[in-house]
Short mmCIF file of C-alpha atoms in Angstrom, two decimals:
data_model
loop_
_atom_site.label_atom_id
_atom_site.label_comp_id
_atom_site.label_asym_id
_atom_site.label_seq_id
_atom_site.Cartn_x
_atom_site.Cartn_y
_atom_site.Cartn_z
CA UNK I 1 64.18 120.75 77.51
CA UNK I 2 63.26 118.50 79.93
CA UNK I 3 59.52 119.07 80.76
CA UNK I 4 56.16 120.42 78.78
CA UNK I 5 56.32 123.28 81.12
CA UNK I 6 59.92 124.50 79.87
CA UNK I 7 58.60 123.45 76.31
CA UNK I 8 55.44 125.25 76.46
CA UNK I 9 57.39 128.43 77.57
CA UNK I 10 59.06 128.04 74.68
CA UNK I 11 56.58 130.60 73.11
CA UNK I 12 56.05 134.18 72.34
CA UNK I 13 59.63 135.14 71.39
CA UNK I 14 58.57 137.12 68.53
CA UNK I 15 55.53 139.04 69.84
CA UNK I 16 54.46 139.78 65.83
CA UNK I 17 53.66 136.01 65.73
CA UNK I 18 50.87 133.91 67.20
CA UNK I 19 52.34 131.77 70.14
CA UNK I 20 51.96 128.56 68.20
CA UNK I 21 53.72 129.88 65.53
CA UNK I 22 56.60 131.02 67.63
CA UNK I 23 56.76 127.84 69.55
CA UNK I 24 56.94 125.83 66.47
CA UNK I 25 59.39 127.24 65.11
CA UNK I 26 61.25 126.98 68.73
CA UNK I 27 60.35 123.37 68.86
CA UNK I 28 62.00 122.72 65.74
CA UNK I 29 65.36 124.38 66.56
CA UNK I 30 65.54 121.96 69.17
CA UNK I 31 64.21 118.78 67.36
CA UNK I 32 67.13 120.26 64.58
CA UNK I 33 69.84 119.89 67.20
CA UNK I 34 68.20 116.73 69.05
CA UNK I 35 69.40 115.02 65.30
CA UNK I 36 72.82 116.80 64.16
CA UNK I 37 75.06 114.51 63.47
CA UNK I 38 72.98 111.75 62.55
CA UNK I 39 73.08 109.54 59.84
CA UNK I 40 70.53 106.83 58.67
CA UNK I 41 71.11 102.72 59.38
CA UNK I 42 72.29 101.05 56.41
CA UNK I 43 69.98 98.77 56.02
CA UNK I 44 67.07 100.87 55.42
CA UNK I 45 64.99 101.10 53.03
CA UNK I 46 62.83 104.74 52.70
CA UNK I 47 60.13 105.20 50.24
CA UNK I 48 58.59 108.78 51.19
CA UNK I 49 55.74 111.35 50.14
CA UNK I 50 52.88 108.88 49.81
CA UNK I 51 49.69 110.26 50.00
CA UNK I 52 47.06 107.88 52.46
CA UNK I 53 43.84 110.00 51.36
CA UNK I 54 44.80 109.04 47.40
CA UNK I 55 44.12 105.56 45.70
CA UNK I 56 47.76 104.54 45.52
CA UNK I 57 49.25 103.63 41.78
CA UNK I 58 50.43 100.40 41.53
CA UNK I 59 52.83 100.92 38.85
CA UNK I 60 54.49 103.74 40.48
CA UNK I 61 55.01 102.24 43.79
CA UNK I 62 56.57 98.60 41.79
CA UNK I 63 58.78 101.58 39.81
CA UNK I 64 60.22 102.51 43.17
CA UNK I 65 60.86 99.02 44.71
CA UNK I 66 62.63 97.69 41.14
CA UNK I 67 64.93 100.73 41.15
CA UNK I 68 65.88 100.80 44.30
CA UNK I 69 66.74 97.13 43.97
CA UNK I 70 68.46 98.29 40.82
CA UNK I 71 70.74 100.73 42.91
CA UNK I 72 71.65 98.13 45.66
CA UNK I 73 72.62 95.71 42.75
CA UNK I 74 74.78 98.81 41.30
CA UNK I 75 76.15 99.85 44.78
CA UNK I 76 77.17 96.40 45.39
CA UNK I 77 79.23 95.56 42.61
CA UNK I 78 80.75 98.80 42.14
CA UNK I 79 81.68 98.87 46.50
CA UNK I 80 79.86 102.68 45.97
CA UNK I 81 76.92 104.01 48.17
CA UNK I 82 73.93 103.99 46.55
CA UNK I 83 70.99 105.68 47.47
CA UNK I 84 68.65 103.71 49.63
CA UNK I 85 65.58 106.61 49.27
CA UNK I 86 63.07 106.64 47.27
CA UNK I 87 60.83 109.84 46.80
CA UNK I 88 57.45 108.67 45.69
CA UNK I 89 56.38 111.98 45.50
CA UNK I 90 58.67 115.03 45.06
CA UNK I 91 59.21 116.92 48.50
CA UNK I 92 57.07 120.43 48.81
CA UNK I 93 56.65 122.65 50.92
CA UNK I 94 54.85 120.13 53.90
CA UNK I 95 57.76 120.49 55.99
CA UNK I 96 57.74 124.28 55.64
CA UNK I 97 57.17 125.13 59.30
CA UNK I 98 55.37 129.11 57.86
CA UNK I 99 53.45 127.49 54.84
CA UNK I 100 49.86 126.20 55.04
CA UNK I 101 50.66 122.68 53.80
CA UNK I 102 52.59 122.29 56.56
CA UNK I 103 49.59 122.23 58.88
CA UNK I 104 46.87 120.68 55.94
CA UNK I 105 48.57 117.55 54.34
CA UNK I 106 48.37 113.76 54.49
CA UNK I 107 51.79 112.36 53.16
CA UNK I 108 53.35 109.31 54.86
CA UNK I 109 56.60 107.63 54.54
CA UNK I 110 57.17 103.56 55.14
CA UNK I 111 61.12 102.26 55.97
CA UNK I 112 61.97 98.28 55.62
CA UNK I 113 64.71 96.88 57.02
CA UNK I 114 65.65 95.35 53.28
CA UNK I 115 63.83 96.05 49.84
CA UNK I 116 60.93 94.92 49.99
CA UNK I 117 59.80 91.81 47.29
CA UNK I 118 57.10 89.68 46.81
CA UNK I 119 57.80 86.67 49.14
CA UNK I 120 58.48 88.91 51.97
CA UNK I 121 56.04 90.88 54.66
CA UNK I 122 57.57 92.56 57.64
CA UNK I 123 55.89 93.12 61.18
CA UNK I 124 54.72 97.02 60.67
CA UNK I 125 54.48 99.41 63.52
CA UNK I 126 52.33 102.70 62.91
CA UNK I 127 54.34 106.12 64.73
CA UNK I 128 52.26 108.92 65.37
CA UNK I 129 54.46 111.91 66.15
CA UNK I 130 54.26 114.22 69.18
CA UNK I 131 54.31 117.88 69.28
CA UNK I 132 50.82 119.53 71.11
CA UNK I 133 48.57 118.43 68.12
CA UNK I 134 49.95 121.89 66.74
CA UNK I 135 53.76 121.49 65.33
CA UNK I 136 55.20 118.22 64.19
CA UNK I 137 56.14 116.15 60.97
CA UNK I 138 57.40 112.97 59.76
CA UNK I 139 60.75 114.55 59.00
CA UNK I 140 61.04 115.04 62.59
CA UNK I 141 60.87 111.57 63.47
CA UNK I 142 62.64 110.04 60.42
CA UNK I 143 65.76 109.15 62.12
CA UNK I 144 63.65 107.62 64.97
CA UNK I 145 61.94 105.42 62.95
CA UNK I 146 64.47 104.03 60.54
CA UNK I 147 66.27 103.01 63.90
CA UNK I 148 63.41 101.06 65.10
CA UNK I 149 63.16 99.83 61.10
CA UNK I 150 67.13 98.82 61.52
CA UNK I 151 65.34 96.23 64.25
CA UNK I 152 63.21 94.39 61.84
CA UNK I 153 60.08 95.94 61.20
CA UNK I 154 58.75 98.56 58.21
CA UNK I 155 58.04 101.36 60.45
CA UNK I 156 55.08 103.92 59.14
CA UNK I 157 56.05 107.41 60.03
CA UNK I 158 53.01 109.81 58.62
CA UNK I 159 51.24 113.89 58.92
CA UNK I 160 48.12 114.10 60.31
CA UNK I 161 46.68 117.59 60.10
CA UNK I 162 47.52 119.96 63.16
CA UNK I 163 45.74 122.64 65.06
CA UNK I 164 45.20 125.56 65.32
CA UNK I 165 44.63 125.58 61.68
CA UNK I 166 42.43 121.99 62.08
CA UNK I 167 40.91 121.45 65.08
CA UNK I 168 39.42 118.11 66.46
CA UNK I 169 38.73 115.55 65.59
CA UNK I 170 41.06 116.49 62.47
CA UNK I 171 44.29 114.62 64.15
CA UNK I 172 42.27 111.08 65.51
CA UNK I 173 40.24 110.69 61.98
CA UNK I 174 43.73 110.88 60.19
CA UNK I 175 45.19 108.21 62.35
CA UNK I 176 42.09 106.16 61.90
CA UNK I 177 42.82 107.19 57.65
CA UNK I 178 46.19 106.08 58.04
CA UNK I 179 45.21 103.16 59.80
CA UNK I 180 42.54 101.84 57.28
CA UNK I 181 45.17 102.80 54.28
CA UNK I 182 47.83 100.34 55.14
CA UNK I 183 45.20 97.61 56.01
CA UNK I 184 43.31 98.04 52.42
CA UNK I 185 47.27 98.35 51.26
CA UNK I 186 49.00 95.79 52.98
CA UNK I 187 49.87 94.01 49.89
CA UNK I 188 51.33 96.05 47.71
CA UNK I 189 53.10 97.46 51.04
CA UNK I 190 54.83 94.27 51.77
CA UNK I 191 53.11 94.27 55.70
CA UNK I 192 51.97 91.53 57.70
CA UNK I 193 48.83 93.30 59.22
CA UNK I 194 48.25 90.61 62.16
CA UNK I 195 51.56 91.87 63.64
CA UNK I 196 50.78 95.33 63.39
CA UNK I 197 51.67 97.91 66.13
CA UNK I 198 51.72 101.29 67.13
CA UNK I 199 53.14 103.86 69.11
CA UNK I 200 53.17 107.46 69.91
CA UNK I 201 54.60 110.09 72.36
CA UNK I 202 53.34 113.00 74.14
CA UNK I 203 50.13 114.37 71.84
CA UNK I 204 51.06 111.02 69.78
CA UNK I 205 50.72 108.86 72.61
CA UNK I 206 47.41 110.51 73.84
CA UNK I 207 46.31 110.13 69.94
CA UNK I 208 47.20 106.81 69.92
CA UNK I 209 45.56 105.65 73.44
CA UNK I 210 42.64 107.40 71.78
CA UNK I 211 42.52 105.70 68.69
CA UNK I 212 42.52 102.39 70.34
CA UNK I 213 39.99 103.21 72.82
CA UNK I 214 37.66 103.67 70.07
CA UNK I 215 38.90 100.24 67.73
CA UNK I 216 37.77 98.90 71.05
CA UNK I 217 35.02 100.00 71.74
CA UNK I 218 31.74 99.58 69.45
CA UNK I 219 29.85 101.37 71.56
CA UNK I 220 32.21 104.95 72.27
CA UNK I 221 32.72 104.49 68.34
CA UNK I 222 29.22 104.72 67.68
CA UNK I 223 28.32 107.80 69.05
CA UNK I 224 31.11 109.30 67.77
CA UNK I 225 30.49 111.62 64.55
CA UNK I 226 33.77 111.03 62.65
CA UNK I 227 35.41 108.95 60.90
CA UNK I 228 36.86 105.84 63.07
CA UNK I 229 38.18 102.20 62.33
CA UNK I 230 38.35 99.10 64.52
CA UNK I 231 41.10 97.60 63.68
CA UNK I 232 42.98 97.67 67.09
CA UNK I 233 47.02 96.87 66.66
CA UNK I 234 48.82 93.49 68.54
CA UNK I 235 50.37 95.82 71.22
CA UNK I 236 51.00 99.57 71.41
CA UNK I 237 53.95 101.75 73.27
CA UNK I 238 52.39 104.62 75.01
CA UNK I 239 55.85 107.15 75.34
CA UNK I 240 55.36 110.37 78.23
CA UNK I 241 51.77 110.61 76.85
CA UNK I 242 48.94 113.23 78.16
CA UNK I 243 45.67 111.36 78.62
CA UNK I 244 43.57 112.94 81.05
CA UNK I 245 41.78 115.78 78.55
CA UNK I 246 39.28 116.65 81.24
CA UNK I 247 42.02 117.95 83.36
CA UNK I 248 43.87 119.84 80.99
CA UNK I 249 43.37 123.56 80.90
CA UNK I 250 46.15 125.59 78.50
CA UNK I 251 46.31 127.18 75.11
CA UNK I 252 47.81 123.87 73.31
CA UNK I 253 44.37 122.48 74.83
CA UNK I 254 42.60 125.65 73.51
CA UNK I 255 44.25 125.49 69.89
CA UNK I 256 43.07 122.00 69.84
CA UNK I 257 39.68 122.62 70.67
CA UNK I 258 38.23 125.88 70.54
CA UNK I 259 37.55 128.18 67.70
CA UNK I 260 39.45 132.08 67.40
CA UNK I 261 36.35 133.06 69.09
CA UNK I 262 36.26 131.07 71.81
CA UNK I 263 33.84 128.82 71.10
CA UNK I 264 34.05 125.01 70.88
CA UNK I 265 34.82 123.62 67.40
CA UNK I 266 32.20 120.79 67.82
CA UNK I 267 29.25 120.13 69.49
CA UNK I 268 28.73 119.77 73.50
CA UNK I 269 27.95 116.16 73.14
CA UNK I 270 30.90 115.30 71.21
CA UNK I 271 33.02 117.56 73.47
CA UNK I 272 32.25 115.69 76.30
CA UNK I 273 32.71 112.15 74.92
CA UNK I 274 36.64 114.05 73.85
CA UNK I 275 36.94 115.21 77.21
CA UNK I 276 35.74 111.84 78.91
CA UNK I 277 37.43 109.30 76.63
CA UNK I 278 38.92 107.19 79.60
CA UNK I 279 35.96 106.25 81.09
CA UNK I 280 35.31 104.00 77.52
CA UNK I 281 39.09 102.17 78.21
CA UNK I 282 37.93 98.27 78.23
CA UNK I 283 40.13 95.43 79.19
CA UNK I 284 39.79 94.88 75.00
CA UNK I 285 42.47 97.83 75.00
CA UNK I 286 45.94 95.90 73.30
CA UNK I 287 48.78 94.96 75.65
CA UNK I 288 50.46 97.86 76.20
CA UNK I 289 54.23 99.12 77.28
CA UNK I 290 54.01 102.63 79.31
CA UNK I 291 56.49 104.70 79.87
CA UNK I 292 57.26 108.14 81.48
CA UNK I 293 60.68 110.18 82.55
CA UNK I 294 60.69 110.94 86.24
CA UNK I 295 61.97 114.39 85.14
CA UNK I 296 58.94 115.08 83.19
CA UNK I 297 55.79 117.14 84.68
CA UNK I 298 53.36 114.72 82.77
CA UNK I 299 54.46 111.97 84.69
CA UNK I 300 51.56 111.63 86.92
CA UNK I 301 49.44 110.95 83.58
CA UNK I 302 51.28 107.86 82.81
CA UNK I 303 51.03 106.64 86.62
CA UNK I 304 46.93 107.53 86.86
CA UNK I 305 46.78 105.61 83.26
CA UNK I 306 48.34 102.59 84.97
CA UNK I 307 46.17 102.54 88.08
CA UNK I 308 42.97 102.54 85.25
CA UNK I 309 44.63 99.80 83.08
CA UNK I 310 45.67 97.40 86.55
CA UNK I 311 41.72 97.73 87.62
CA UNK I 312 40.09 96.87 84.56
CA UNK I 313 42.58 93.96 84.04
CA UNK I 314 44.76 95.13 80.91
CA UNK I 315 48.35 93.30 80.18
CA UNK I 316 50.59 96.39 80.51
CA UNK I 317 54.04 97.28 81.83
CA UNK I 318 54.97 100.77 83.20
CA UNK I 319 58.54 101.94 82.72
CA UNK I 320 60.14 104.93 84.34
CA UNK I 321 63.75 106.75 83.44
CA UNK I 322 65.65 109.79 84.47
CA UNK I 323 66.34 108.77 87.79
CA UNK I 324 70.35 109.19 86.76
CA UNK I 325 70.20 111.05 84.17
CA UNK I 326 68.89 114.72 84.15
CA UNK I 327 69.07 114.83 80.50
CA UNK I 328 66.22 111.81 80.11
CA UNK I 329 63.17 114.34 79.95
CA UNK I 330 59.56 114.36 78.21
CA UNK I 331 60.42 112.12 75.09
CA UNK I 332 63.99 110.98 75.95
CA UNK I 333 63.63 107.86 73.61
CA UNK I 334 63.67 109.79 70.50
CA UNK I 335 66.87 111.63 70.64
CA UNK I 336 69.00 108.56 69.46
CA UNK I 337 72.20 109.94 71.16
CA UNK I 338 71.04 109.40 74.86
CA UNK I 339 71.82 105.99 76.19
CA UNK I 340 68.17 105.78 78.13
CA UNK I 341 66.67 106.58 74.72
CA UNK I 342 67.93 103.53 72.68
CA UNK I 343 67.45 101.45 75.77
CA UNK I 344 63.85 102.42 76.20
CA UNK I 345 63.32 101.66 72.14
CA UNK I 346 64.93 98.31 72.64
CA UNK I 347 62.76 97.34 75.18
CA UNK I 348 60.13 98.52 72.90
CA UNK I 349 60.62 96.47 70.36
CA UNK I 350 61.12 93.58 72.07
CA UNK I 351 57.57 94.12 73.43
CA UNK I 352 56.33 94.07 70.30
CA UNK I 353 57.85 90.93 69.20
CA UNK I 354 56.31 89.12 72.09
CA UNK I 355 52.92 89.17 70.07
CA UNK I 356 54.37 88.04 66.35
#
């Protein structure tokens, strides 16, 4: 699929099911086949099912890092694989695309490049997933981001809770959650916190942008009437990202926004400051790395977004692919078998390590 329009027509193929169900399930037929094949970097580290709205246990997550030291120690004087996963919590039914969890949960994973110990912190960089605000997981981008851990970095790959079952401002506050949990954690995580980063793609990026506007912004925070932090990351990578929400008029929009009868699911005032979130961008916005495919129709978001950011003065780049290559469409970089894909996430981390 190369653009939202092809994705978004992805729906209604079984007309007993909503369209959002249909489409997710379409979604993640593709995602399936986006990652056949694949295998995870060997020098990754994956502790998974942690739960960022629960006070974490201590003795638990030190359980996890000795054995999986423990295994390594095994696996290398025996020459046999060991397993470099960890399941902090046992896997449910969250990734069940039909089952309400799916739609209603706050687990997380964190990869390291190496197990993590006490003299070491890595550089951490905060992925919020794509799909609509309606369909998407962490399992979805797990591959993804234990390639960008392979580069150095312990990579936080979390649910936030999706529409139409949650509408907004369900999806920012959990970013903000997420945000705030690895900050108060950042110890017992092993992560440097002033080289954090983050970065998102399509309803990621846009949730993302968002999330930063408001760290940024005491005074759009304030009239806000959620929960929101202000801890703003070194540098962000915005990927093939929708930003303009006053000019978007479709049912992904709808299922966002708008109750089964119609109605908005919060207040006119708070509507508006959703729909006019741009307008609070400040040059106090973090250095950021844009980036669109020339074969995607949301294009034209990520070229009005850097207009804004070269007028009010923000350090940014803007990146463009699919000139050559047809098969670079809306999020290119995560499919780890196109060329463009692992070029683009190069580049991306190489931005980030300009602000270690």
């Amino acid at each position: 699929m190369k653009n939202v329009s092809e994705i978004i027509n992805q729906g209604n193929k079984n007309a007993e099911l909503p369209a959002w169900l249909n489409m997710r399930h379409a979604w993640s037929a593709n995602d399936a086949k986006r990652d056949e094949g694949l295998a995870y970097p060997d020098n990754v580290i994956q502790i998974k099912n942690l739960d960022y709205k629960k006070e974490p246990d201590h003795q638990k997550w030190c359980e996890a890092v000795e054995l999986l030291a423990s295994q390594r120690t095994i696996g290398e004087k025996t020459s046999e694989k060991y397993s470099r996963i960890f399941y902090y919590n046992e896997p449910d039914d969250a990734s069940n695309l039909d089952s309400e969890r799916y739609a209603s949960n706050s687990l997380f994973d964190i990869y390291y490049p190496a197990e993590p110990d006490a003299q070491t912190t890595y550089p951490v960089i905060v992925s919020v997933h794509g799909g609509g605000w309606f369909y998407g997981d962490k399992e979805l981008y797990s591959y993804y981001c234990c390639h960008l851990a392979s580069k150095g970095f312990a990579v936080v790959n979390f649910n936030y809770r999706l529409a139409p079952q949650n509408k907004y401002p369900a999806a920012i506050e959990d970013v903000a959650y997420i945000i705030h949990y690895i900050h108060e954690n950042a110890e017992m995580l092993h992560l440097d916190t002033e080289k954090f980063y983050m970065l998102g793609d399509s309803a990621g990026a846009q949730l993302t942008a968002n999330y930063c506007i408001i760290a940024g912004n005491a005074a759009y925070r304030s009239k806000l009437d959620f929960f929101t932090y202000d801890r703003l990351p070194k540098a962000v990578c915005l990927n093939c990202g929708a930003y303009e929400m006053d000019k978007r008029e479709d049912n992904i929009s709808d299922w966002y926004m708008k109750k089964e009868d119609g109605s908005y699911a919060v207040s006119e005032e708070q509507r508006k400051l959703f729909l006019s979130q741009l307008e609070y961008l400040t040059k106090d916005f973090p250095p950021a790395y844009l980036m669109y495919s020339v074969n995607d129709d949301l294009r034209f978001q990520t070229i009005h977004l850097d207009e804004r950011m070269e007028k009010l003065g923000i350090r940014h780049v803007i990146r463009s692919f699919g000139e050559k290559h047809p098969d670079s469409g809306h999020v290119f970089h995560i499919n780890l078998k196109n060329p463009e894909g692992v070029q683009c996430n190069e580049e991306e981390c190489a931005w980030f390590r300009q602000y270690e």
